[in-house]
């Protein structure tokens, strides 16, 4: 069974920084893409950033220049460095792993989410 565990959320003042981490565990052979989504109250879940195993990266326009995604393919871990945080970044952030290949087959997985609150 594959599990994604996030850490690093919390309360930060506007302009501050946070670093989110996601670790995938289980008998994993490979992961195609990993990413971060977020969902604010009353809004749809949206993509924040994603990174493929080959290294290609995609960011939402709203976070370009402020957030940096990184990944360690060997350890099946992913980080999101968030700088210059704004109140509108407040949301629950979810780790996502796409096309995770294990001995049991291939599937997509979500973490449980971690709260990020940007407020003074």
mmCIF file with all atom_site columns, C-alpha atoms in Angstrom:
data_model
loop_
_atom_site.group_PDB
_atom_site.id
_atom_site.type_symbol
_atom_site.label_atom_id
_atom_site.label_alt_id
_atom_site.label_comp_id
_atom_site.label_asym_id
_atom_site.label_entity_id
_atom_site.label_seq_id
_atom_site.pdbx_PDB_ins_code
_atom_site.Cartn_x
_atom_site.Cartn_y
_atom_site.Cartn_z
_atom_site.occupancy
_atom_site.B_iso_or_equiv
_atom_site.pdbx_formal_charge
_atom_site.auth_seq_id
_atom_site.auth_comp_id
_atom_site.auth_asym_id
_atom_site.auth_atom_id
_atom_site.pdbx_PDB_model_num
ATOM 1   C CA . UNK A 1 1   ? 0.000   0.000  0.000   1.00 0.00 ? 1   UNK A CA 1
ATOM 2   C CA . UNK A 1 2   ? 1.333   3.433  -0.946  1.00 0.00 ? 2   UNK A CA 1
ATOM 3   C CA . UNK A 1 3   ? 1.087   6.286  1.539   1.00 0.00 ? 3   UNK A CA 1
ATOM 4   C CA . UNK A 1 4   ? 1.907   9.952  1.069   1.00 0.00 ? 4   UNK A CA 1
ATOM 5   C CA . UNK A 1 5   ? 2.729   11.883 4.224   1.00 0.00 ? 5   UNK A CA 1
ATOM 6   C CA . UNK A 1 6   ? 2.989   15.678 4.198   1.00 0.00 ? 6   UNK A CA 1
ATOM 7   C CA . UNK A 1 7   ? 4.669   17.879 6.763   1.00 0.00 ? 7   UNK A CA 1
ATOM 8   C CA . UNK A 1 8   ? 5.691   21.480 7.212   1.00 0.00 ? 8   UNK A CA 1
ATOM 9   C CA . UNK A 1 9   ? 2.433   23.404 7.227   1.00 0.00 ? 9   UNK A CA 1
ATOM 10  C CA . UNK A 1 10  ? 1.608   26.034 9.792   1.00 0.00 ? 10  UNK A CA 1
ATOM 11  C CA . UNK A 1 11  ? 0.907   29.679 10.487  1.00 0.00 ? 11  UNK A CA 1
ATOM 12  C CA . UNK A 1 12  ? 3.144   32.340 8.968   1.00 0.00 ? 12  UNK A CA 1
ATOM 13  C CA . UNK A 1 13  ? 2.953   36.100 8.557   1.00 0.00 ? 13  UNK A CA 1
ATOM 14  C CA . UNK A 1 14  ? 2.598   37.684 5.117   1.00 0.00 ? 14  UNK A CA 1
ATOM 15  C CA . UNK A 1 15  ? 5.976   37.828 3.422   1.00 0.00 ? 15  UNK A CA 1
ATOM 16  C CA . UNK A 1 16  ? 7.216   34.828 5.347   1.00 0.00 ? 16  UNK A CA 1
ATOM 17  C CA . UNK A 1 17  ? 8.338   31.400 4.188   1.00 0.00 ? 17  UNK A CA 1
ATOM 18  C CA . UNK A 1 18  ? 7.385   27.783 4.735   1.00 0.00 ? 18  UNK A CA 1
ATOM 19  C CA . UNK A 1 19  ? 8.727   24.531 3.393   1.00 0.00 ? 19  UNK A CA 1
ATOM 20  C CA . UNK A 1 20  ? 6.377   21.630 2.748   1.00 0.00 ? 20  UNK A CA 1
ATOM 21  C CA . UNK A 1 21  ? 7.625   18.079 2.426   1.00 0.00 ? 21  UNK A CA 1
ATOM 22  C CA . UNK A 1 22  ? 5.995   14.925 1.101   1.00 0.00 ? 22  UNK A CA 1
ATOM 23  C CA . UNK A 1 23  ? 7.299   11.403 1.495   1.00 0.00 ? 23  UNK A CA 1
ATOM 24  C CA . UNK A 1 24  ? 5.889   8.440  -0.403  1.00 0.00 ? 24  UNK A CA 1
ATOM 25  C CA . UNK A 1 25  ? 6.237   5.083  1.276   1.00 0.00 ? 25  UNK A CA 1
ATOM 26  C CA . UNK A 1 26  ? 5.527   1.517  0.189   1.00 0.00 ? 26  UNK A CA 1
ATOM 27  C CA . UNK A 1 27  ? 7.042   -0.909 -2.280  1.00 0.00 ? 27  UNK A CA 1
ATOM 28  C CA . UNK A 1 28  ? 7.412   1.696  -4.992  1.00 0.00 ? 28  UNK A CA 1
ATOM 29  C CA . UNK A 1 29  ? 9.234   1.011  -8.242  1.00 0.00 ? 29  UNK A CA 1
ATOM 30  C CA . UNK A 1 30  ? 8.711   4.445  -9.778  1.00 0.00 ? 30  UNK A CA 1
ATOM 31  C CA . UNK A 1 31  ? 6.572   7.581  -9.685  1.00 0.00 ? 31  UNK A CA 1
ATOM 32  C CA . UNK A 1 32  ? 5.800   9.455  -12.894 1.00 0.00 ? 32  UNK A CA 1
ATOM 33  C CA . UNK A 1 33  ? 4.927   12.851 -11.470 1.00 0.00 ? 33  UNK A CA 1
ATOM 34  C CA . UNK A 1 34  ? 4.501   14.414 -8.060  1.00 0.00 ? 34  UNK A CA 1
ATOM 35  C CA . UNK A 1 35  ? 2.785   17.632 -7.273  1.00 0.00 ? 35  UNK A CA 1
ATOM 36  C CA . UNK A 1 36  ? 1.166   19.941 -4.800  1.00 0.00 ? 36  UNK A CA 1
ATOM 37  C CA . UNK A 1 37  ? -2.467  21.003 -4.956  1.00 0.00 ? 37  UNK A CA 1
ATOM 38  C CA . UNK A 1 38  ? -4.292  23.338 -2.616  1.00 0.00 ? 38  UNK A CA 1
ATOM 39  C CA . UNK A 1 39  ? -7.861  23.978 -1.647  1.00 0.00 ? 39  UNK A CA 1
ATOM 40  C CA . UNK A 1 40  ? -9.070  27.105 0.087   1.00 0.00 ? 40  UNK A CA 1
ATOM 41  C CA . UNK A 1 41  ? -12.463 27.252 1.824   1.00 0.00 ? 41  UNK A CA 1
ATOM 42  C CA . UNK A 1 42  ? -15.248 27.529 -0.722  1.00 0.00 ? 42  UNK A CA 1
ATOM 43  C CA . UNK A 1 43  ? -12.915 27.054 -3.676  1.00 0.00 ? 43  UNK A CA 1
ATOM 44  C CA . UNK A 1 44  ? -11.976 24.189 -5.953  1.00 0.00 ? 44  UNK A CA 1
ATOM 45  C CA . UNK A 1 45  ? -8.766  22.283 -5.522  1.00 0.00 ? 45  UNK A CA 1
ATOM 46  C CA . UNK A 1 46  ? -6.092  23.753 -7.773  1.00 0.00 ? 46  UNK A CA 1
ATOM 47  C CA . UNK A 1 47  ? -2.660  22.741 -8.961  1.00 0.00 ? 47  UNK A CA 1
ATOM 48  C CA . UNK A 1 48  ? 0.165   24.667 -7.306  1.00 0.00 ? 48  UNK A CA 1
ATOM 49  C CA . UNK A 1 49  ? 3.222   22.963 -8.770  1.00 0.00 ? 49  UNK A CA 1
ATOM 50  C CA . UNK A 1 50  ? 4.177   19.630 -10.291 1.00 0.00 ? 50  UNK A CA 1
ATOM 51  C CA . UNK A 1 51  ? 7.407   17.902 -11.220 1.00 0.00 ? 51  UNK A CA 1
ATOM 52  C CA . UNK A 1 52  ? 7.936   14.871 -13.435 1.00 0.00 ? 52  UNK A CA 1
ATOM 53  C CA . UNK A 1 53  ? 10.523  12.182 -12.895 1.00 0.00 ? 53  UNK A CA 1
ATOM 54  C CA . UNK A 1 54  ? 12.540  13.641 -15.753 1.00 0.00 ? 54  UNK A CA 1
ATOM 55  C CA . UNK A 1 55  ? 12.632  17.008 -14.036 1.00 0.00 ? 55  UNK A CA 1
ATOM 56  C CA . UNK A 1 56  ? 10.141  19.085 -16.009 1.00 0.00 ? 56  UNK A CA 1
ATOM 57  C CA . UNK A 1 57  ? 8.263   21.487 -13.755 1.00 0.00 ? 57  UNK A CA 1
ATOM 58  C CA . UNK A 1 58  ? 4.981   23.330 -13.935 1.00 0.00 ? 58  UNK A CA 1
ATOM 59  C CA . UNK A 1 59  ? 3.786   26.151 -11.668 1.00 0.00 ? 59  UNK A CA 1
ATOM 60  C CA . UNK A 1 60  ? 0.498   27.920 -11.276 1.00 0.00 ? 60  UNK A CA 1
ATOM 61  C CA . UNK A 1 61  ? 0.808   31.518 -12.449 1.00 0.00 ? 61  UNK A CA 1
ATOM 62  C CA . UNK A 1 62  ? -0.096  32.742 -8.976  1.00 0.00 ? 62  UNK A CA 1
ATOM 63  C CA . UNK A 1 63  ? 3.004   31.181 -7.399  1.00 0.00 ? 63  UNK A CA 1
ATOM 64  C CA . UNK A 1 64  ? 5.629   31.618 -10.119 1.00 0.00 ? 64  UNK A CA 1
ATOM 65  C CA . UNK A 1 65  ? 8.730   33.309 -8.766  1.00 0.00 ? 65  UNK A CA 1
ATOM 66  C CA . UNK A 1 66  ? 7.730   32.645 -5.161  1.00 0.00 ? 66  UNK A CA 1
ATOM 67  C CA . UNK A 1 67  ? 7.460   28.851 -4.860  1.00 0.00 ? 67  UNK A CA 1
ATOM 68  C CA . UNK A 1 68  ? 10.048  26.245 -5.783  1.00 0.00 ? 68  UNK A CA 1
ATOM 69  C CA . UNK A 1 69  ? 9.303   22.546 -6.142  1.00 0.00 ? 69  UNK A CA 1
ATOM 70  C CA . UNK A 1 70  ? 11.979  19.884 -5.892  1.00 0.00 ? 70  UNK A CA 1
ATOM 71  C CA . UNK A 1 71  ? 12.088  16.135 -5.821  1.00 0.00 ? 71  UNK A CA 1
ATOM 72  C CA . UNK A 1 72  ? 14.389  13.255 -4.930  1.00 0.00 ? 72  UNK A CA 1
ATOM 73  C CA . UNK A 1 73  ? 13.454  10.353 -7.182  1.00 0.00 ? 73  UNK A CA 1
ATOM 74  C CA . UNK A 1 74  ? 15.625  7.881  -5.293  1.00 0.00 ? 74  UNK A CA 1
ATOM 75  C CA . UNK A 1 75  ? 13.960  8.677  -1.959  1.00 0.00 ? 75  UNK A CA 1
ATOM 76  C CA . UNK A 1 76  ? 10.448  9.295  -3.340  1.00 0.00 ? 76  UNK A CA 1
ATOM 77  C CA . UNK A 1 77  ? 10.290  12.632 -1.598  1.00 0.00 ? 77  UNK A CA 1
ATOM 78  C CA . UNK A 1 78  ? 9.223   16.077 -2.730  1.00 0.00 ? 78  UNK A CA 1
ATOM 79  C CA . UNK A 1 79  ? 9.503   19.551 -1.265  1.00 0.00 ? 79  UNK A CA 1
ATOM 80  C CA . UNK A 1 80  ? 7.810   22.869 -1.875  1.00 0.00 ? 80  UNK A CA 1
ATOM 81  C CA . UNK A 1 81  ? 9.675   25.956 -0.755  1.00 0.00 ? 81  UNK A CA 1
ATOM 82  C CA . UNK A 1 82  ? 7.194   28.790 -0.390  1.00 0.00 ? 82  UNK A CA 1
ATOM 83  C CA . UNK A 1 83  ? 8.550   32.328 -0.098  1.00 0.00 ? 83  UNK A CA 1
ATOM 84  C CA . UNK A 1 84  ? 6.885   35.736 -0.025  1.00 0.00 ? 84  UNK A CA 1
ATOM 85  C CA . UNK A 1 85  ? 3.693   34.147 1.194   1.00 0.00 ? 85  UNK A CA 1
ATOM 86  C CA . UNK A 1 86  ? 0.437   36.034 0.813   1.00 0.00 ? 86  UNK A CA 1
ATOM 87  C CA . UNK A 1 87  ? -2.880  35.703 2.634   1.00 0.00 ? 87  UNK A CA 1
ATOM 88  C CA . UNK A 1 88  ? -4.365  34.266 -0.563  1.00 0.00 ? 88  UNK A CA 1
ATOM 89  C CA . UNK A 1 89  ? -1.965  31.323 -0.273  1.00 0.00 ? 89  UNK A CA 1
ATOM 90  C CA . UNK A 1 90  ? -3.943  30.168 2.752   1.00 0.00 ? 90  UNK A CA 1
ATOM 91  C CA . UNK A 1 91  ? -5.308  26.700 2.017   1.00 0.00 ? 91  UNK A CA 1
ATOM 92  C CA . UNK A 1 92  ? -4.959  23.020 2.734   1.00 0.00 ? 92  UNK A CA 1
ATOM 93  C CA . UNK A 1 93  ? -2.052  21.753 0.647   1.00 0.00 ? 93  UNK A CA 1
ATOM 94  C CA . UNK A 1 94  ? -2.156  18.207 -0.695  1.00 0.00 ? 94  UNK A CA 1
ATOM 95  C CA . UNK A 1 95  ? 0.650   16.073 -1.998  1.00 0.00 ? 95  UNK A CA 1
ATOM 96  C CA . UNK A 1 96  ? -0.174  14.076 -5.135  1.00 0.00 ? 96  UNK A CA 1
ATOM 97  C CA . UNK A 1 97  ? 1.660   11.235 -6.817  1.00 0.00 ? 97  UNK A CA 1
ATOM 98  C CA . UNK A 1 98  ? 0.705   10.209 -10.336 1.00 0.00 ? 98  UNK A CA 1
ATOM 99  C CA . UNK A 1 99  ? 1.217   6.795  -11.904 1.00 0.00 ? 99  UNK A CA 1
ATOM 100 C CA . UNK A 1 100 ? 2.923   5.201  -8.937  1.00 0.00 ? 100 UNK A CA 1
ATOM 101 C CA . UNK A 1 101 ? 4.185   1.808  -10.031 1.00 0.00 ? 101 UNK A CA 1
ATOM 102 C CA . UNK A 1 102 ? 4.318   -0.983 -7.467  1.00 0.00 ? 102 UNK A CA 1
ATOM 103 C CA . UNK A 1 103 ? 4.279   -4.771 -7.589  1.00 0.00 ? 103 UNK A CA 1
ATOM 104 C CA . UNK A 1 104 ? 0.490   -4.591 -7.201  1.00 0.00 ? 104 UNK A CA 1
ATOM 105 C CA . UNK A 1 105 ? 0.016   -2.303 -10.169 1.00 0.00 ? 105 UNK A CA 1
ATOM 106 C CA . UNK A 1 106 ? -0.116  1.397  -11.007 1.00 0.00 ? 106 UNK A CA 1
ATOM 107 C CA . UNK A 1 107 ? -2.220  4.077  -9.406  1.00 0.00 ? 107 UNK A CA 1
ATOM 108 C CA . UNK A 1 108 ? -2.544  7.693  -8.290  1.00 0.00 ? 108 UNK A CA 1
ATOM 109 C CA . UNK A 1 109 ? -2.394  8.725  -4.635  1.00 0.00 ? 109 UNK A CA 1
ATOM 110 C CA . UNK A 1 110 ? -3.146  11.718 -2.413  1.00 0.00 ? 110 UNK A CA 1
ATOM 111 C CA . UNK A 1 111 ? -1.792  12.763 0.952   1.00 0.00 ? 111 UNK A CA 1
ATOM 112 C CA . UNK A 1 112 ? -4.023  13.747 3.847   1.00 0.00 ? 112 UNK A CA 1
ATOM 113 C CA . UNK A 1 113 ? -3.294  17.461 3.481   1.00 0.00 ? 113 UNK A CA 1
ATOM 114 C CA . UNK A 1 114 ? -1.511  20.039 5.581   1.00 0.00 ? 114 UNK A CA 1
ATOM 115 C CA . UNK A 1 115 ? -2.873  23.446 6.539   1.00 0.00 ? 115 UNK A CA 1
ATOM 116 C CA . UNK A 1 116 ? -1.017  26.588 5.519   1.00 0.00 ? 116 UNK A CA 1
ATOM 117 C CA . UNK A 1 117 ? -2.306  29.827 7.015   1.00 0.00 ? 117 UNK A CA 1
ATOM 118 C CA . UNK A 1 118 ? -0.842  33.201 6.063   1.00 0.00 ? 118 UNK A CA 1
ATOM 119 C CA . UNK A 1 119 ? -2.035  35.864 8.429   1.00 0.00 ? 119 UNK A CA 1
ATOM 120 C CA . UNK A 1 120 ? -0.770  38.699 10.567  1.00 0.00 ? 120 UNK A CA 1
#
